[in-house]
Coordinates of C-alpha atoms in Angstrom, one line a residue:
M1 CA -106.4 -251.6 117.5
V2 CA -105.0 -251.3 121.0
T3 CA -106.1 -253.6 124.0
R4 CA -106.0 -252.2 127.4
P5 CA -104.8 -254.7 129.5
E6 CA -105.3 -254.6 133.8
R7 CA -102.4 -253.3 134.9
G8 CA -98.9 -255.3 137.3
P9 CA -99.0 -258.9 136.7
G10 CA -101.2 -261.5 138.1
S11 CA -101.5 -264.5 140.4
A12 CA -102.4 -267.8 139.1
P13 CA -104.9 -268.1 137.1
A14 CA -107.6 -270.5 137.4
L15 CA -107.3 -274.6 137.2
A16 CA -107.6 -274.9 133.5
S17 CA -106.3 -277.7 130.3
V18 CA -106.6 -279.1 127.6
L19 CA -107.0 -277.5 123.4
C20 CA -109.7 -280.7 122.0
L21 CA -109.6 -280.0 118.4
A22 CA -112.5 -277.5 117.3
L23 CA -113.9 -278.6 113.7
A24 CA -115.1 -276.1 111.3
A25 CA -117.6 -277.7 108.0
A26 CA -118.3 -275.0 105.8
L27 CA -121.3 -275.7 103.9
Q28 CA -122.2 -274.7 100.0
A29 CA -123.2 -271.0 100.1
Q30 CA -126.2 -270.5 99.6
P31 CA -128.1 -267.0 99.8
N32 CA -129.4 -266.3 103.2
Q33 CA -128.5 -269.7 105.0
P34 CA -125.9 -270.0 107.7
F35 CA -122.2 -271.0 105.9
V36 CA -120.7 -272.4 108.9
D37 CA -121.8 -274.7 110.9
S38 CA -118.7 -275.0 114.1
V39 CA -118.6 -277.8 116.3
D40 CA -116.8 -277.9 118.9
V41 CA -116.1 -282.2 119.8
Q42 CA -113.8 -282.5 122.4
V43 CA -113.6 -287.1 123.5
V44 CA -112.6 -287.9 127.2
E45 CA -109.5 -290.3 126.8
V46 CA -109.0 -292.9 130.3
D47 CA -106.0 -294.8 130.7
V48 CA -106.1 -297.3 132.8
V49 CA -103.3 -300.3 133.9
V50 CA -103.9 -303.8 133.7
T51 CA -101.7 -306.5 136.3
D52 CA -102.1 -309.7 137.6
R53 CA -102.4 -310.9 141.3
K54 CA -99.0 -310.8 141.2
G55 CA -98.2 -306.6 139.9
R56 CA -97.0 -308.4 136.5
P57 CA -98.9 -306.0 132.8
V58 CA -101.4 -307.6 131.3
R59 CA -101.4 -306.8 127.7
G60 CA -103.6 -308.3 124.7
L61 CA -107.0 -307.6 125.6
A62 CA -109.9 -305.5 124.1
R63 CA -112.4 -303.4 123.7
E64 CA -114.8 -305.4 124.3
D65 CA -113.1 -306.9 127.6
F66 CA -113.5 -303.3 129.4
E67 CA -117.0 -301.1 130.9
L68 CA -117.2 -297.7 130.9
Y69 CA -119.3 -295.8 133.6
V70 CA -119.4 -292.4 134.1
D71 CA -121.2 -291.2 137.1
G72 CA -122.4 -294.5 137.3
R73 CA -124.3 -295.5 133.9
P74 CA -122.4 -296.9 131.9
V75 CA -120.9 -294.8 128.1
E76 CA -119.5 -296.3 124.7
I77 CA -116.4 -296.0 124.3
A78 CA -115.7 -294.6 120.8
N79 CA -111.9 -294.7 120.8
F80 CA -109.4 -297.6 121.9
Y81 CA -106.4 -298.6 121.5
E82 CA -103.7 -300.7 123.5
S83 CA -100.4 -298.3 124.4
A84 CA -98.0 -301.1 123.8
I85 CA -95.4 -300.9 125.7
Y86 CA -93.5 -304.0 125.1
V87 CA -90.2 -306.1 125.7
E88 CA -86.9 -306.4 124.1
E89 CA -85.1 -308.9 126.2
Q90 CA -81.9 -307.8 127.1
T91 CA -78.7 -308.1 130.1
G92 CA -79.6 -305.7 132.4
R93 CA -77.1 -304.2 135.5
R94 CA -78.3 -306.7 137.7
K95 CA -77.8 -309.8 136.0
K96 CA -81.2 -310.2 134.0
E97 CA -83.8 -309.5 132.0
R98 CA -85.2 -305.7 132.2
P99 CA -87.5 -305.0 130.0
A100 CA -86.9 -302.4 127.3
V101 CA -89.5 -299.7 126.7
R102 CA -90.9 -298.3 123.1
N103 CA -94.7 -296.2 123.5
E104 CA -96.7 -298.7 120.2
E105 CA -99.8 -297.1 118.9
T106 CA -102.6 -299.4 117.5
S107 CA -104.8 -298.8 114.6
G108 CA -107.3 -296.6 116.7
A109 CA -105.1 -294.4 118.3
A110 CA -106.5 -291.2 119.8
D111 CA -104.6 -288.4 117.4
E112 CA -102.7 -286.8 120.4
G113 CA -99.3 -285.9 122.2
P114 CA -96.2 -288.6 122.9
L115 CA -97.2 -289.9 126.5
T116 CA -94.7 -286.6 128.7
V117 CA -92.7 -288.1 132.1
V118 CA -92.2 -285.2 134.5
F119 CA -89.6 -285.9 136.6
Y120 CA -90.4 -283.9 139.6
L121 CA -87.8 -282.9 142.8
D122 CA -90.1 -281.5 145.7
D123 CA -86.5 -280.3 147.6
P124 CA -88.4 -278.5 150.5
N125 CA -89.3 -281.9 151.6
I126 CA -86.2 -284.0 150.4
F127 CA -83.3 -284.7 153.3
P128 CA -79.8 -284.1 150.7
S129 CA -77.9 -287.5 151.5
H130 CA -82.0 -289.1 150.0
R131 CA -81.6 -286.0 147.1
T132 CA -78.3 -286.6 146.0
R133 CA -78.3 -290.6 145.8
L134 CA -81.5 -290.5 143.4
L135 CA -79.6 -288.1 140.9
R136 CA -76.8 -290.1 141.1
R137 CA -78.8 -292.9 140.2
L138 CA -81.2 -291.4 137.8
E139 CA -79.3 -292.6 135.1
A140 CA -78.4 -296.3 135.6
A141 CA -82.2 -296.8 136.6
V142 CA -84.0 -294.8 133.3
E143 CA -81.2 -296.6 131.0
P144 CA -83.9 -298.8 129.8
W145 CA -86.3 -295.8 129.3
R146 CA -84.0 -294.8 125.7
S147 CA -86.3 -296.6 123.7
M148 CA -89.5 -295.0 125.0
D149 CA -91.5 -292.9 122.5
A150 CA -91.2 -290.4 124.6
S151 CA -90.5 -286.8 126.1
F152 CA -89.6 -286.3 129.2
M153 CA -89.7 -283.2 132.0
L154 CA -87.0 -282.0 135.2
A155 CA -88.7 -280.1 137.2
R156 CA -88.2 -279.1 141.7
F157 CA -90.1 -276.7 143.6
V158 CA -88.2 -274.1 146.3
N159 CA -91.5 -271.8 147.0
R160 CA -92.2 -272.1 142.6
L161 CA -92.3 -274.1 140.2
E162 CA -89.0 -274.3 138.2
V163 CA -89.0 -276.6 135.2
L164 CA -85.5 -277.3 134.6
V165 CA -85.9 -278.4 131.3
P166 CA -88.1 -278.3 128.7
P167 CA -90.2 -281.8 128.0
T168 CA -87.4 -283.1 125.4
P169 CA -87.5 -286.2 123.9
D170 CA -83.3 -286.1 124.7
L171 CA -82.9 -288.6 126.7
D172 CA -79.7 -287.3 127.9
A173 CA -80.8 -283.9 128.5
I174 CA -82.9 -284.3 132.0
L175 CA -79.7 -286.2 132.4
E176 CA -76.7 -283.6 132.5
G177 CA -79.5 -281.3 134.0
A178 CA -80.0 -283.2 136.9
A179 CA -76.3 -283.4 137.3
T180 CA -75.9 -279.7 136.9
V181 CA -80.0 -279.4 139.2
P182 CA -79.1 -276.2 142.2
K183 CA -78.7 -277.7 145.3
G184 CA -81.6 -278.5 147.6
S185 CA -83.8 -276.5 149.9
P186 CA -82.4 -276.1 153.7
R187 CA -85.7 -276.4 154.6
A188 CA -85.4 -280.5 154.2
I189 CA -83.9 -280.7 156.7
Q190 CA -86.0 -278.8 159.0
N191 CA -89.0 -280.1 158.5
G192 CA -87.4 -283.9 158.6
E193 CA -87.6 -286.3 161.0
G194 CA -85.2 -283.8 162.8
A195 CA -88.0 -281.7 163.6
R196 CA -89.8 -284.9 164.6
R197 CA -86.7 -285.5 167.1
F198 CA -86.7 -281.9 168.4
A199 CA -90.7 -281.9 169.4
I200 CA -90.6 -285.0 170.8
R201 CA -87.8 -284.2 173.0
S202 CA -89.2 -280.9 173.7
L203 CA -92.7 -283.2 174.8
I204 CA -90.5 -285.5 177.8
D205 CA -87.7 -282.4 178.1
S206 CA -91.7 -279.9 178.9
Y207 CA -92.6 -283.5 181.1
E208 CA -89.2 -284.4 183.2
F209 CA -89.0 -280.9 184.0
C210 CA -92.4 -281.3 185.3
R211 CA -91.6 -283.8 187.1
Q212 CA -89.4 -282.4 189.1
V213 CA -91.2 -280.0 190.4
P214 CA -93.1 -280.6 193.6
Y215 CA -97.2 -281.0 193.7
C216 CA -96.7 -280.6 189.9
R217 CA -98.5 -283.5 188.2
P218 CA -96.7 -283.6 184.0
C219 CA -99.7 -285.1 181.6
E220 CA -102.8 -282.7 184.5
D221 CA -100.9 -279.4 185.7
N222 CA -98.6 -279.2 182.5
W223 CA -100.9 -280.6 179.5
G224 CA -101.6 -277.4 178.6
E225 CA -98.3 -277.0 177.8
L226 CA -97.6 -280.5 177.0
L227 CA -100.7 -280.2 174.2
S228 CA -98.9 -276.9 172.6
L229 CA -95.7 -278.7 171.2
A230 CA -98.0 -280.8 169.9
R231 CA -99.5 -278.3 168.0
Q232 CA -97.6 -276.3 166.8
Y233 CA -95.4 -279.5 165.5
A234 CA -98.2 -280.6 163.7
D235 CA -98.8 -277.0 162.4
N236 CA -95.8 -277.0 160.9
Q237 CA -96.0 -279.8 158.9
A238 CA -99.1 -279.1 158.0
T239 CA -97.8 -275.6 156.7
N240 CA -95.1 -277.6 154.5
T241 CA -98.3 -279.8 153.8
A242 CA -99.7 -277.3 152.2
I243 CA -96.3 -275.6 150.1
A244 CA -96.0 -278.7 148.9
A245 CA -99.9 -279.3 147.6
D246 CA -100.2 -276.1 145.7
G247 CA -96.1 -277.1 143.4
L248 CA -98.5 -279.8 142.5
A249 CA -101.4 -277.7 141.8
D250 CA -98.8 -275.6 139.9
L251 CA -97.4 -277.7 138.0
V252 CA -100.2 -280.3 137.0
T253 CA -101.5 -276.4 135.5
T254 CA -98.2 -276.5 133.5
L255 CA -98.6 -279.7 132.0
A256 CA -102.4 -279.0 130.9
G257 CA -101.9 -278.0 127.9
V258 CA -99.4 -280.2 126.9
P259 CA -101.2 -282.9 124.8
G260 CA -102.1 -286.5 125.6
K261 CA -101.3 -288.4 128.7
K262 CA -98.4 -286.7 131.3
T263 CA -96.2 -289.5 133.9
V264 CA -95.4 -287.3 137.2
V265 CA -92.5 -288.8 139.0
Y266 CA -93.3 -287.3 141.7
M267 CA -90.0 -287.4 144.2
T268 CA -90.4 -286.9 148.0
D269 CA -89.6 -287.8 151.8
G270 CA -93.3 -287.6 152.2
L271 CA -96.6 -286.4 152.0
P272 CA -98.8 -286.8 155.4
Q273 CA -102.1 -287.5 155.3
R274 CA -102.6 -285.8 158.7
P275 CA -99.5 -283.6 159.7
G276 CA -98.5 -284.1 162.9
I277 CA -100.0 -286.9 163.2
S278 CA -97.6 -289.3 165.3
I279 CA -96.0 -286.0 167.2
L280 CA -100.3 -286.2 168.8
E281 CA -100.2 -289.7 169.0
Y282 CA -97.1 -290.6 171.3
L283 CA -98.4 -287.6 173.6
G284 CA -101.5 -289.2 173.6
N285 CA -101.9 -292.5 173.8
E286 CA -97.9 -293.4 175.6
L287 CA -97.1 -290.2 177.0
C288 CA -99.4 -289.3 179.3
R289 CA -101.5 -292.6 178.9
D290 CA -101.7 -293.4 182.5
L291 CA -101.9 -290.4 184.0
R292 CA -104.6 -288.9 182.2
P293 CA -107.1 -291.2 181.3
S294 CA -109.1 -288.0 178.3
A295 CA -105.3 -288.2 177.3
P296 CA -106.0 -290.4 173.9
S297 CA -109.8 -288.9 173.4
E298 CA -108.3 -284.9 173.7
T299 CA -105.6 -285.7 171.1
M300 CA -107.9 -287.9 168.7
A301 CA -109.4 -284.8 168.2
E302 CA -106.6 -282.7 167.4
M303 CA -105.4 -285.5 164.9
V304 CA -108.9 -284.7 162.9
Q305 CA -108.3 -280.6 162.6
Y306 CA -105.2 -281.9 161.1
D307 CA -106.7 -284.0 157.5
E308 CA -105.6 -282.6 154.3
S309 CA -107.7 -285.8 152.4
R310 CA -109.2 -282.8 150.5
R311 CA -106.9 -280.4 149.8
F312 CA -105.5 -284.1 148.0
N313 CA -108.9 -285.1 146.6
R314 CA -108.5 -281.4 145.1
I315 CA -105.7 -281.7 143.2
S316 CA -106.2 -285.7 142.1
A317 CA -109.2 -283.6 140.3
H318 CA -107.2 -281.3 138.8
A319 CA -104.9 -283.9 137.7
N320 CA -107.9 -286.1 136.4
A321 CA -109.9 -282.9 134.2
N322 CA -105.8 -282.3 132.9
R323 CA -104.9 -286.5 131.9
V324 CA -101.7 -286.2 134.7
T325 CA -100.9 -289.3 136.5
F326 CA -98.8 -289.3 139.6
Y327 CA -96.7 -291.6 141.1
G328 CA -95.2 -291.2 144.4
L329 CA -91.9 -292.1 145.0
D330 CA -90.5 -291.8 148.6
A331 CA -87.3 -290.7 148.3
T332 CA -86.1 -292.0 152.0
G333 CA -86.8 -295.5 151.1
V334 CA -86.3 -298.3 153.5
R335 CA -87.7 -296.6 156.6
S336 CA -86.1 -297.6 159.7
A337 CA -88.8 -298.3 162.7
N338 CA -86.6 -299.0 165.6
A339 CA -86.7 -296.1 168.3
D340 CA -85.1 -293.5 169.0
I341 CA -81.9 -294.4 171.1
S342 CA -80.3 -290.7 171.3
L343 CA -82.7 -289.7 173.8
D344 CA -81.8 -289.0 177.2
N345 CA -84.2 -290.9 178.4
P346 CA -84.5 -294.3 176.2
Q347 CA -87.3 -296.0 177.5
L348 CA -89.8 -292.1 177.5
A349 CA -88.8 -293.1 173.0
P350 CA -91.9 -293.9 171.1
S351 CA -92.9 -297.4 170.4
F352 CA -92.3 -299.1 167.5
Q353 CA -95.7 -298.1 166.8
N354 CA -95.2 -295.0 166.5
V355 CA -92.6 -294.6 164.2
N356 CA -94.9 -296.6 161.6
L357 CA -97.3 -295.2 162.2
R358 CA -95.4 -292.0 161.8
A359 CA -93.8 -293.8 158.2
M360 CA -97.8 -294.6 157.6
N361 CA -98.2 -291.6 157.4
A362 CA -95.3 -290.0 155.6
Q363 CA -96.8 -292.3 152.6
S364 CA -100.9 -291.6 152.7
G365 CA -100.7 -289.0 150.8
L366 CA -98.4 -290.5 148.1
H367 CA -100.7 -293.4 148.3
L368 CA -104.5 -291.7 148.0
L369 CA -103.0 -289.2 144.8
A370 CA -101.7 -292.3 143.0
H371 CA -104.6 -294.8 143.4
E372 CA -107.6 -291.4 142.3
T373 CA -105.4 -290.0 139.4
G374 CA -104.3 -293.9 138.4
G375 CA -100.8 -294.6 139.1
K376 CA -98.5 -296.1 142.1
A377 CA -96.8 -295.0 144.9
L378 CA -93.1 -296.1 144.8
I379 CA -92.3 -296.8 148.2
N380 CA -89.3 -298.7 150.2
A381 CA -86.7 -299.3 148.6
N382 CA -83.4 -297.6 148.3
D383 CA -83.3 -298.6 144.8
L384 CA -84.4 -295.6 141.9
S385 CA -84.6 -299.2 139.6
I386 CA -86.4 -300.7 140.9
L387 CA -88.6 -298.4 141.3
L388 CA -88.3 -297.1 138.0
D389 CA -89.2 -300.5 137.0
D390 CA -92.3 -301.1 139.0
M391 CA -93.3 -297.9 136.5
T392 CA -92.3 -298.9 134.0
G393 CA -94.5 -302.3 134.3
Q394 CA -97.8 -300.2 135.2
L395 CA -96.9 -298.7 132.3
S396 CA -96.1 -301.5 129.9
A397 CA -100.1 -302.7 130.9
S398 CA -102.8 -299.5 130.1
Y399 CA -104.9 -299.2 127.3
S400 CA -106.3 -295.9 126.7
L401 CA -110.3 -295.8 126.8
G402 CA -112.4 -292.7 125.1
F403 CA -115.6 -291.9 124.8
V404 CA -117.3 -288.5 124.3
P405 CA -118.5 -287.0 126.9
E406 CA -122.5 -286.1 126.8
Q407 CA -124.2 -281.9 127.3
H408 CA -123.3 -281.2 130.5
D409 CA -122.8 -277.9 132.5
L410 CA -118.7 -276.7 132.3
G411 CA -116.9 -277.5 135.9
Q412 CA -118.6 -279.8 137.5
V413 CA -116.7 -283.2 137.5
R414 CA -117.6 -285.7 136.9
Q415 CA -117.3 -289.5 138.6
I416 CA -115.6 -292.5 136.3
S417 CA -115.5 -296.2 136.3
V418 CA -114.3 -299.1 134.6
Q419 CA -114.3 -302.4 134.9
L420 CA -112.7 -305.7 133.6
G421 CA -116.3 -307.6 131.7
P422 CA -117.6 -311.2 132.6
G423 CA -114.3 -313.7 131.5
A424 CA -111.7 -311.2 131.5
D425 CA -111.6 -310.5 135.4
K426 CA -109.6 -313.6 136.8
G427 CA -108.5 -311.3 139.7
R428 CA -107.0 -308.7 137.8
R429 CA -106.4 -305.5 138.8
I430 CA -106.8 -302.0 137.0
A431 CA -106.5 -298.1 138.1
Y432 CA -107.4 -295.6 136.6
R433 CA -108.3 -291.9 136.8
R434 CA -111.6 -291.4 138.9
T435 CA -112.7 -288.3 137.5
Y436 CA -113.3 -285.6 135.0
R437 CA -113.9 -282.1 134.6
D438 CA -115.8 -281.1 131.4
K439 CA -114.0 -277.5 130.0
S440 CA -114.6 -274.3 127.5
L441 CA -112.9 -274.6 124.4
D442 CA -111.9 -271.3 126.5
E443 CA -110.7 -272.4 128.8
R444 CA -108.7 -275.3 127.1
L445 CA -106.8 -272.4 124.7
A446 CA -106.6 -270.4 127.7
E447 CA -104.5 -273.5 129.3
R448 CA -102.8 -274.5 126.4
L449 CA -101.2 -271.1 125.9
L450 CA -99.9 -270.8 129.9
S451 CA -98.4 -274.0 129.1
V452 CA -96.5 -272.8 125.7
A453 CA -95.3 -269.9 128.2
Y454 CA -93.4 -271.9 131.0
L455 CA -92.7 -274.8 128.6
G456 CA -91.8 -273.3 124.8
N457 CA -93.0 -276.1 122.5
P458 CA -94.9 -273.5 119.8
E459 CA -97.3 -274.1 117.0
N460 CA -98.1 -271.9 114.4
P461 CA -99.3 -273.7 111.1
L462 CA -101.7 -269.6 110.6
E463 CA -97.6 -268.2 109.6
A464 CA -98.7 -265.0 112.3
V465 CA -95.7 -263.0 113.5
V466 CA -95.3 -261.5 117.2
D467 CA -93.1 -258.6 117.7
F468 CA -92.4 -255.6 120.7
G469 CA -93.2 -252.0 120.2
D470 CA -90.8 -249.3 122.5
T471 CA -91.9 -248.9 125.6
K472 CA -93.6 -245.7 128.1
L473 CA -93.0 -245.2 131.6
L474 CA -96.0 -244.7 133.0
E475 CA -96.2 -244.8 136.8
K476 CA -92.7 -245.5 139.3
K477 CA -91.5 -248.8 138.0
I478 CA -94.9 -249.4 135.8
H479 CA -94.0 -249.5 131.7
E480 CA -96.4 -249.5 128.7
L481 CA -95.2 -252.6 125.8
T482 CA -97.1 -252.7 122.8
V483 CA -97.5 -256.2 121.6
G484 CA -97.8 -256.3 117.8
I485 CA -99.2 -259.8 115.9
S486 CA -99.3 -260.0 112.6
V487 CA -101.5 -263.5 110.4
P488 CA -100.9 -262.8 106.5
A489 CA -104.5 -262.3 105.5
D490 CA -104.1 -265.9 103.0
S491 CA -103.6 -267.5 106.1
V492 CA -106.7 -266.7 107.5
L493 CA -110.3 -268.0 105.4
S494 CA -112.7 -265.5 105.2
L495 CA -116.3 -266.2 104.0
P496 CA -119.3 -264.0 102.3
G497 CA -121.6 -262.9 103.8
K498 CA -125.2 -263.8 104.5
D499 CA -125.8 -261.8 100.5
G500 CA -123.2 -264.3 99.2
E501 CA -121.0 -261.6 98.3
S502 CA -117.9 -262.1 98.2
P503 CA -116.4 -258.8 98.6
N504 CA -118.2 -258.7 101.6
A505 CA -116.2 -262.3 102.8
S506 CA -115.0 -262.1 106.5
A507 CA -113.5 -263.5 108.9
Q508 CA -113.2 -263.8 112.8
L509 CA -109.6 -264.3 114.6
R510 CA -109.6 -265.1 118.6
L511 CA -106.0 -263.3 120.3
W512 CA -105.1 -265.3 123.8
L513 CA -102.0 -263.4 125.6
V514 CA -100.1 -263.8 129.1
A515 CA -96.7 -262.8 129.9
V516 CA -94.9 -264.9 132.6
E517 CA -91.3 -262.3 134.2
D518 CA -88.2 -265.0 133.9
R519 CA -87.1 -264.5 137.6
N520 CA -89.7 -265.5 139.8
G521 CA -92.7 -267.6 137.1
A522 CA -94.8 -264.9 138.1
R523 CA -97.6 -264.1 135.0
T524 CA -99.9 -261.8 133.8
T525 CA -103.5 -262.9 133.6
V526 CA -104.4 -264.4 130.6
R527 CA -106.0 -262.4 128.4
Q528 CA -108.8 -262.7 124.6
K529 CA -110.3 -260.4 122.2
A530 CA -112.4 -261.9 119.7
I531 CA -111.8 -259.3 116.0
T532 CA -113.6 -259.2 112.6
V533 CA -111.2 -258.9 110.4
G534 CA -112.7 -258.2 105.8
G535 CA -115.3 -257.3 105.2
A536 CA -116.7 -254.1 105.4
A537 CA -116.7 -253.5 109.4
G538 CA -113.6 -255.8 110.2
L539 CA -109.5 -254.8 110.2
A540 CA -108.1 -254.2 106.2
A541 CA -105.3 -256.2 105.6
E542 CA -102.4 -253.9 105.1
G543 CA -99.7 -255.2 102.9
G544 CA -101.3 -258.6 102.8
N545 CA -101.5 -259.2 106.9
Y546 CA -103.8 -258.1 109.8
R547 CA -102.2 -255.8 111.9
V548 CA -103.3 -256.3 115.6
E549 CA -101.3 -254.1 118.4
V550 CA -101.9 -254.8 122.4
A551 CA -100.8 -252.8 125.4
M552 CA -99.2 -254.9 128.0
N553 CA -99.1 -252.8 131.7
L554 CA -96.1 -254.7 133.4
P555 CA -93.2 -253.8 135.6
E556 CA -89.4 -254.1 134.1
G557 CA -87.9 -257.4 134.4
D558 CA -87.5 -260.0 131.0
Y559 CA -90.5 -261.9 130.3
Q560 CA -91.4 -264.8 128.1
V561 CA -94.7 -263.6 125.9
A562 CA -97.1 -265.8 124.9
V563 CA -99.6 -265.0 121.8
G564 CA -102.2 -267.2 121.0
I565 CA -104.4 -266.7 117.5
R566 CA -107.6 -269.1 116.1
D567 CA -108.9 -269.0 113.0
E568 CA -112.9 -269.4 114.1
T569 CA -113.8 -270.7 110.9
T570 CA -111.0 -273.6 110.7
G571 CA -110.3 -273.8 113.8
L572 CA -106.0 -273.3 113.1
T573 CA -104.5 -271.7 115.9
S574 CA -101.0 -270.6 116.2
L575 CA -99.1 -270.4 119.5
I576 CA -95.9 -268.5 119.8
R577 CA -94.1 -267.2 122.9
E578 CA -91.8 -264.6 122.0
P579 CA -88.7 -263.0 125.4
V580 CA -89.0 -259.5 125.6
S581 CA -87.9 -257.2 127.8
V582 CA -88.5 -254.1 130.1
P583 CA -85.8 -252.1 130.9
S584 CA -85.2 -249.9 134.8
G585 CA -86.5 -246.6 134.4

């Protein structure tokens, strides 16, 4: 049986999410009665962080101390457990007691994977010296995490998402990867403070040139050019912000199929919620305020056009749907609010308020993503250890509240609210993801397959085998690759038909297939097919195996082919990844 796919690799598919177990209960076989009742049970886990007024973790709370609401209506907390990350006293680098982190699940904890901590470098938006400082101090900063029951991952974004070290419990592998991480993007120099200084100097140069021309009023006759220069800077910053946001969305999609809670340490020099706002504010409220009365209102109207809040909210919703929490780390460290003394005319330099506005705007996106996903913005410190200690404090105050969602239309975003019950509040603060999204089983399985394709970590309870046949040239640089999937008949649960006769026993298998190119990460669309095996009308076993062949049309290159096989009766799912090369010719 050969299934023909669409030709050529596709772009990134729609957002998808994690697999939740599908349970199939076999009932006693009786003629003319259903034999299997299949139920898709999904429990939504809400991770809640509780701290006191001073930011210290609050432990020992019980289920009764929390109230959970979905779309404003109270829901029952079906599962509850405290993350139980506790502190062992030990002497640290700064000659004081420091936490050693351990993740212990208490009774009632969900059956899920360990915490996954992702170190993510937004290379185009980290100044080289800031990036070097972070990576050099990473080893000392993460030392307390050696006792953490977690997986760690290292990734960066340069034009596309690059997974440098896939999830591993070996923290040394992350440190080795960080020591050999490729150089940062040259765009970081152009995108940072240098670009802002250039924009301000361009405004001042245009302003001063007009003043030297007879009868030229700098903020009247020259207003169009000044506004154009400010817009150019804002447009460039908006483009950089959109690219960074796309990288975050790709990261979340890649992590979606990883079980358990995912925490992303997002290292960047900033994620402005309103790109270019400081330059427009400088133009309207400082450079031209006294010479053009309408300048403040005109530039304010321009600022409204550069608002990335909706984009960030979409990323937050995508992260919340996949249990990903953001900890936005400002790699700049302690930001200086001093005016630029390198300008030819220091009297025209931006004010302290304008420089401070630029700093707050750069951190605003980090605050938004962290708040919406239950994390925290790690800012205003040059010492990486201090910032990661702050994150550890958050993790050590974590609880998981699980609930079974009501049946709703799939794909809708639901609002979550968590409150501390009477007597448990006492001025404490809580952080949690603000939304979740119902997803179909097909979507969850497809996303799990994508995570295996990119990150590895396959599982094969069905003992399936994937092999590849020869390639055949179809057209210029496009080849047909045959993918063979063999599943032992003994691994599949076949059920008698309505007549109850075992010779007519059959089963349903569902297949998923995707190919990811090694060089640039491009992937085909995730394709699926349901196949009946056994019985009078199903695929017959040969040599004790059910074998299916699927044709994929791929350009030349090296690929990771990921295949998912699910026994619809038992819910057992195998996820396999195999490398393959499509030769040129």
